[in-house]
mmCIF file of C-alpha atoms in Angstrom:
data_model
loop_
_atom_site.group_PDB
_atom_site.id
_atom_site.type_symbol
_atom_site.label_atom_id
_atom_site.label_comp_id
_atom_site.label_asym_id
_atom_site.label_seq_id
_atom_site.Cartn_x
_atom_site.Cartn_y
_atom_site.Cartn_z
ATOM 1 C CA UNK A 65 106.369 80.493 116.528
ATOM 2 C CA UNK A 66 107.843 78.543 113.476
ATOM 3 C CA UNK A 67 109.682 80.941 110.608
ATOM 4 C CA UNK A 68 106.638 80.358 108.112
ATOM 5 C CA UNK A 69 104.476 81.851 111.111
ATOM 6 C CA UNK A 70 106.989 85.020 111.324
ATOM 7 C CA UNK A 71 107.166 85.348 107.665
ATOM 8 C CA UNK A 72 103.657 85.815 107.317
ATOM 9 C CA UNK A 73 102.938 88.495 110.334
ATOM 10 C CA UNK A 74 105.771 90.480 108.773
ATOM 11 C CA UNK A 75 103.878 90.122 105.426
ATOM 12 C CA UNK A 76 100.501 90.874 107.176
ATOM 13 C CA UNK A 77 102.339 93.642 108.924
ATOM 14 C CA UNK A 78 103.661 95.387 106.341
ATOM 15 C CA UNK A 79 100.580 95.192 104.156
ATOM 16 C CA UNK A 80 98.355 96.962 107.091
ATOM 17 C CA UNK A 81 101.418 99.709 107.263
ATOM 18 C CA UNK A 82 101.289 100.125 103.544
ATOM 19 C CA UNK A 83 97.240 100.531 103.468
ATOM 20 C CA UNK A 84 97.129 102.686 106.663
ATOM 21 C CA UNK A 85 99.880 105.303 104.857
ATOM 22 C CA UNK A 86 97.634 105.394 101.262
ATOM 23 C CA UNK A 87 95.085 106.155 103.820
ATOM 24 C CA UNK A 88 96.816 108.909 105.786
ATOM 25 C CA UNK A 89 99.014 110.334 102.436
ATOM 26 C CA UNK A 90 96.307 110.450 100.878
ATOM 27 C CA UNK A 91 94.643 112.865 103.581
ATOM 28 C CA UNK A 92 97.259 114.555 104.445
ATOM 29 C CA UNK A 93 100.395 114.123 102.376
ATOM 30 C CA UNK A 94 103.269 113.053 101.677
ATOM 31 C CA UNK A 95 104.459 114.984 104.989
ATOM 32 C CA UNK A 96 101.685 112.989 107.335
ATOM 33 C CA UNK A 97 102.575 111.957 110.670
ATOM 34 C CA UNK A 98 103.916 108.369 111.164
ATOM 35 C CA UNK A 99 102.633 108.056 114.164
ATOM 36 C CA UNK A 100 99.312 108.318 113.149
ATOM 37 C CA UNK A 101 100.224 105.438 110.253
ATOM 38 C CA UNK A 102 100.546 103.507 112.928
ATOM 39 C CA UNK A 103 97.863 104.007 114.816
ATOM 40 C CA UNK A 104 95.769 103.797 112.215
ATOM 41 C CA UNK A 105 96.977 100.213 111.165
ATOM 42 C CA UNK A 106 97.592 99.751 114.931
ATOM 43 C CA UNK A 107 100.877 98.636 114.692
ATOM 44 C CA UNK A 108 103.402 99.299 117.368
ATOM 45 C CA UNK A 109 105.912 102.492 116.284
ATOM 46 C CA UNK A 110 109.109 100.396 116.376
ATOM 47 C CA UNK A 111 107.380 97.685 113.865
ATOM 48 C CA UNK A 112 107.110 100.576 111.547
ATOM 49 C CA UNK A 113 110.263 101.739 111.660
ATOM 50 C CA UNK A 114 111.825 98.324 111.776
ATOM 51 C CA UNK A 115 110.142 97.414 108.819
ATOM 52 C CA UNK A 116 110.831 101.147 106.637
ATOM 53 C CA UNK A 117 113.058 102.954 108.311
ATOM 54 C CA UNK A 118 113.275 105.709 106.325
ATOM 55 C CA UNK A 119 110.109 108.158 105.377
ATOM 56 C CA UNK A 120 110.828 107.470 101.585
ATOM 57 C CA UNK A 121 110.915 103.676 102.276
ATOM 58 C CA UNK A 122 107.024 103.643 102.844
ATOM 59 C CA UNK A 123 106.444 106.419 100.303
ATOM 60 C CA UNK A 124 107.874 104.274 97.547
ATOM 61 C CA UNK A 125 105.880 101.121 98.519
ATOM 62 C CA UNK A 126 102.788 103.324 99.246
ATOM 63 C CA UNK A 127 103.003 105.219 95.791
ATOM 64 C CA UNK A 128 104.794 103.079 93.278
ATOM 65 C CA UNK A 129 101.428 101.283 91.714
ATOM 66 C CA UNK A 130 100.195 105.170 91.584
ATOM 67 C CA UNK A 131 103.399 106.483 89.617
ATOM 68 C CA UNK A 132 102.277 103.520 87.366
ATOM 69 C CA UNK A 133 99.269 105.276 86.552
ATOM 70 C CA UNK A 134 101.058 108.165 85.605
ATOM 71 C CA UNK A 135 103.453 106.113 83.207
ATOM 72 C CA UNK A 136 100.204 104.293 82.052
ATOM 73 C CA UNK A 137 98.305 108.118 81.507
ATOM 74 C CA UNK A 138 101.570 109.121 79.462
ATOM 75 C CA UNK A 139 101.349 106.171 76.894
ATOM 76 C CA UNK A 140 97.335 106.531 76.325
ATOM 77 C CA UNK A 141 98.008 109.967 75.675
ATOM 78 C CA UNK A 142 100.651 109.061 72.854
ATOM 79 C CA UNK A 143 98.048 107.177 71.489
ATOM 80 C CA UNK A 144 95.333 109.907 70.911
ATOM 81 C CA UNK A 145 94.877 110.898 66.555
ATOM 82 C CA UNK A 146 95.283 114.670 67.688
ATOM 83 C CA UNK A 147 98.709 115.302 69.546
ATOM 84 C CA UNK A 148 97.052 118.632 71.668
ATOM 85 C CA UNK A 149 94.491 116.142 72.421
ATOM 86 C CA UNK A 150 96.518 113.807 73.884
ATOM 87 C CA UNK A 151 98.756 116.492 75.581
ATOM 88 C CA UNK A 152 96.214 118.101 76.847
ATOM 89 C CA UNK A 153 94.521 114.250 78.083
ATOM 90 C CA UNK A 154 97.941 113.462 80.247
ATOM 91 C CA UNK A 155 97.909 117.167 82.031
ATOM 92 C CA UNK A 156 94.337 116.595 82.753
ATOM 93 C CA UNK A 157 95.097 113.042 83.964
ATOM 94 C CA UNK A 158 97.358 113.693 86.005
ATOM 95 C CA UNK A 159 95.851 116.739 87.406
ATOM 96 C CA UNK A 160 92.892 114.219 88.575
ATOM 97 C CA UNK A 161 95.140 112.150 90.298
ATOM 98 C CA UNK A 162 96.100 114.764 92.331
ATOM 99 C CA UNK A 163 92.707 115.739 93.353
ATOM 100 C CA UNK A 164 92.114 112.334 94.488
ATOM 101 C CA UNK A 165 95.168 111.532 96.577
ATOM 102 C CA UNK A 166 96.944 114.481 98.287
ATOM 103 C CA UNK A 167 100.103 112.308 98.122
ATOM 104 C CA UNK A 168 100.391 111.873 95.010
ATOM 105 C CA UNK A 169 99.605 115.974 94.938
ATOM 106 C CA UNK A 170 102.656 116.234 96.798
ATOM 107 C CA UNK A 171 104.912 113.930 94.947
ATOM 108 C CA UNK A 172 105.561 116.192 91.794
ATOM 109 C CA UNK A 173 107.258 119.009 94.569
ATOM 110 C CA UNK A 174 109.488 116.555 95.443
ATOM 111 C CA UNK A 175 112.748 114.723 94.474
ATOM 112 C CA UNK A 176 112.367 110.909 95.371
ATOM 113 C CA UNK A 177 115.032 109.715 93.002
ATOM 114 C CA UNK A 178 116.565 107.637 96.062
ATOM 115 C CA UNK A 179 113.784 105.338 95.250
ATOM 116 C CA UNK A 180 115.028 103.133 92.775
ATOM 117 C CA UNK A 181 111.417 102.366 91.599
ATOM 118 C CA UNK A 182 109.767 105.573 91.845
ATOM 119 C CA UNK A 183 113.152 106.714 89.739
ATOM 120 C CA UNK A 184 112.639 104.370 87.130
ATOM 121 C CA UNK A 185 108.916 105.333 86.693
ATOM 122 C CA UNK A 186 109.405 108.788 86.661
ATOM 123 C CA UNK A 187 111.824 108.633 84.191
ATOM 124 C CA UNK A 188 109.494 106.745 81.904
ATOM 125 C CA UNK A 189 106.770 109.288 82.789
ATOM 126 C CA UNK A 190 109.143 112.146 81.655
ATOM 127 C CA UNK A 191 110.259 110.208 78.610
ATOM 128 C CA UNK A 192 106.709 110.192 77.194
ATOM 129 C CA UNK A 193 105.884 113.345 78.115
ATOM 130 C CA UNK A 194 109.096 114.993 76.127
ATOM 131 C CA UNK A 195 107.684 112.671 73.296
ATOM 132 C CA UNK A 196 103.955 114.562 74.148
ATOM 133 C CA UNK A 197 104.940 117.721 74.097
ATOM 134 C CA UNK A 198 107.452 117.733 70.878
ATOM 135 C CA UNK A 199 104.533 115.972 68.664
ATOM 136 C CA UNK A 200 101.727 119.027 69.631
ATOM 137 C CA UNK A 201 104.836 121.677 69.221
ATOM 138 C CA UNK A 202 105.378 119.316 65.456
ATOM 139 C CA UNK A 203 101.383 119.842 64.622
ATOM 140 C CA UNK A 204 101.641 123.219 65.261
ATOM 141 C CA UNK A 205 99.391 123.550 68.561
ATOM 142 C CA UNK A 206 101.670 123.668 70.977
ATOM 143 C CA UNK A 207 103.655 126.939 71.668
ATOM 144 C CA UNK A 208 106.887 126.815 70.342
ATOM 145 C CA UNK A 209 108.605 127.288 73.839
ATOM 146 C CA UNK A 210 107.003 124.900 76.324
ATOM 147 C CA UNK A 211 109.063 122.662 78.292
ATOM 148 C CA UNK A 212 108.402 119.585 80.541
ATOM 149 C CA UNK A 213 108.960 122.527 83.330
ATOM 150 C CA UNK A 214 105.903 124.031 82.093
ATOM 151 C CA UNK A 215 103.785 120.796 83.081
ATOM 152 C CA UNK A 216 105.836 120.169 86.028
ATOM 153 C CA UNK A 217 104.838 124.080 87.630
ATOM 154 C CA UNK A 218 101.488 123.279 86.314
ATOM 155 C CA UNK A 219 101.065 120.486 88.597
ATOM 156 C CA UNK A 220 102.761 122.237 91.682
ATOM 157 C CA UNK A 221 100.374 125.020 91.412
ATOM 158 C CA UNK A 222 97.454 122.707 91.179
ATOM 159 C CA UNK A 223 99.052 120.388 93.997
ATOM 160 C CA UNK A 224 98.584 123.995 96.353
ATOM 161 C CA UNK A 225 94.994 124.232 95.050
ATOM 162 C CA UNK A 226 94.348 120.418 95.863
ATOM 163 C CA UNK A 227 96.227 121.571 99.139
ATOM 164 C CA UNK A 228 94.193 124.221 100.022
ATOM 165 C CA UNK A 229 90.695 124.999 98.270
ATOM 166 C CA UNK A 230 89.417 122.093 100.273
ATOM 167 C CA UNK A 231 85.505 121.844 99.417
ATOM 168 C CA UNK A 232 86.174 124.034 96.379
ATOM 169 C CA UNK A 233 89.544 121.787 95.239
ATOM 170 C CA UNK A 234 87.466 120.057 92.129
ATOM 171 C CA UNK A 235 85.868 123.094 90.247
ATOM 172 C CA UNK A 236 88.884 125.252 91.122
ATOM 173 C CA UNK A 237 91.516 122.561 90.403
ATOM 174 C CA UNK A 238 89.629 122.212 86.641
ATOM 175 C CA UNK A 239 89.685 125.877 86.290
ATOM 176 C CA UNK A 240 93.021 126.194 86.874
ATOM 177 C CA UNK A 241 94.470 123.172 84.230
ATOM 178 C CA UNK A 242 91.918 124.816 81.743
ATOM 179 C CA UNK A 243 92.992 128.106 82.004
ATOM 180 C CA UNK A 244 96.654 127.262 82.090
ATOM 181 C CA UNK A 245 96.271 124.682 78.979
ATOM 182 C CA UNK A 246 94.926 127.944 77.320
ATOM 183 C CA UNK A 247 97.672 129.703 77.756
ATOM 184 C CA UNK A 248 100.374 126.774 76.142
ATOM 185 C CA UNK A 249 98.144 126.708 72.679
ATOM 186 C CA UNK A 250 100.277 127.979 70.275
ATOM 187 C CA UNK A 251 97.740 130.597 69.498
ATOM 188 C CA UNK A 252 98.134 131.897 72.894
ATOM 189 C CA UNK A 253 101.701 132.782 72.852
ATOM 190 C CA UNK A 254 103.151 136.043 73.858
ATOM 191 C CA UNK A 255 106.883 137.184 74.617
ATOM 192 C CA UNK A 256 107.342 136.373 78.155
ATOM 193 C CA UNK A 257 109.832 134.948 81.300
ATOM 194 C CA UNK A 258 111.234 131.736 79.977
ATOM 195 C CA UNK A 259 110.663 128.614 82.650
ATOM 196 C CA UNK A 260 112.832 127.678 84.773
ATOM 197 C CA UNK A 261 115.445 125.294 83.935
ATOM 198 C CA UNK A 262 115.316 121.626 84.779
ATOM 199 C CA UNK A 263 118.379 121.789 87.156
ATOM 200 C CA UNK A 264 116.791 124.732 89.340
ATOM 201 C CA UNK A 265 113.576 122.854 89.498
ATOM 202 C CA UNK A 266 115.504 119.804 90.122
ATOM 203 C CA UNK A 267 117.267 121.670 93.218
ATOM 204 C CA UNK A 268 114.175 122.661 94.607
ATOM 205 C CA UNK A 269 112.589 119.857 94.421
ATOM 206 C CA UNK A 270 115.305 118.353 96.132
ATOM 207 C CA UNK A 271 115.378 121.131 98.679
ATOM 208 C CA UNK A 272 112.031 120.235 99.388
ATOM 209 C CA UNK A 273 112.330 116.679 99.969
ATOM 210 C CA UNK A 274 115.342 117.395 102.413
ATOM 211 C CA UNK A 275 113.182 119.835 104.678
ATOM 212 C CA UNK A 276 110.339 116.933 104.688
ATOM 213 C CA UNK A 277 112.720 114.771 105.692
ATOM 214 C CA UNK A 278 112.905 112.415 102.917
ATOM 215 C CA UNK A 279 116.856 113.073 101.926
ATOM 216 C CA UNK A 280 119.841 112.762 104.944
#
């Protein structure tokens, strides 16, 4: 077999890895069994762990284009004439995605900052959502003392209803962002437990990735 010939069944390779674990994350998370990745794409083991041999190597190819569409929710949202509207757009965004994809569900309980893309991305995402989340708290609809950490529990809780309402996920998964966006209107504020901090959420979301496996 010539190189050209090798080049392109490692291309073709990887590319039926890469579909097979949307296919399977998306099922069954970020957690989902590489063995079945395989045999889904029915690819030898070994070729899959020759060609990512860590978990968070496939993640990142599997799930950069879909952090995109987070970064991509983020700046329509900026864009909106209302600022609460265009808060309120990205949670509900991003909230979809998660119905959809039960990796991508997963991905906002977890620290994949090893990633060099999926860091980069992230950090955009969070950029424009501090930029969010000040301009509704400017206009006066936003309570005074949200946080990023707000939207970030938001999304874990709603990546456990995803998780586990199964045929009910979509009308309880809408129910629950509604409800919850309720309760950040400025409006709607009461005295109350302040959110956690960013470096305690940080923790366990690393904590998290290290019992999946993703961190050595």
């Amino acid at each position: 077999m010539t190189r050209a010939s090798l080049r392109a069944d490692a291309a073709r390779n990887r590319a039926v890895l890469v579909t097979a674990a949307r296919e399977v994350m998306a099922e069954r998370g970020l957690e989902a069994p590489l063995d079945e990745i395989a045999r889904r794409a029915d690819i030898g083991n070994a070729t899959l762990y020759r060609r990512f041999p860590r978990r968070l190597d496939l993640i990142a190819a599997v799930f950069a284009d879909r952090m995109a569409e987070h970064a991509r929710a983020v700046a329509a949202a900026l864009e909106a004439d209302d600022p609460w509207d265009g808060f309120r757009g990205y949670v509900e965004a991003a909230a979809e995605l998660q119905l959809h994809d039960r990796g991508i569900a997963d991905l906002v309980t977890m620290d994949v900052s090893a990633a060099a893309d999926m860091k980069a991305l992230r950090e955009q995402t969070f950029r424009g959502l501090v930029e969010l989340i000040e301009g509704a708290q400017a206009a006066g609809a936003l309570r005074a003392d949200a946080t990023p950490e707000d939207v970030l529990v938001i999304l874990q809780a709603n990546a456990g209803v995803v998780t586990r309402a199964h045929a009910a996920a979509r009308d309880a998964s809408q129910r629950l962002i509604h409800v919850l966006l309720d309760g950040l209107r400025a409006e709607a504020a009461t005295s109350g437990p302040a959110p956690p901090s960013a470096r305690r959420m940080r923790a366990a979301m690393r904590e998290h990735s290290r019992r999946a496996g993703l961190l050595n």
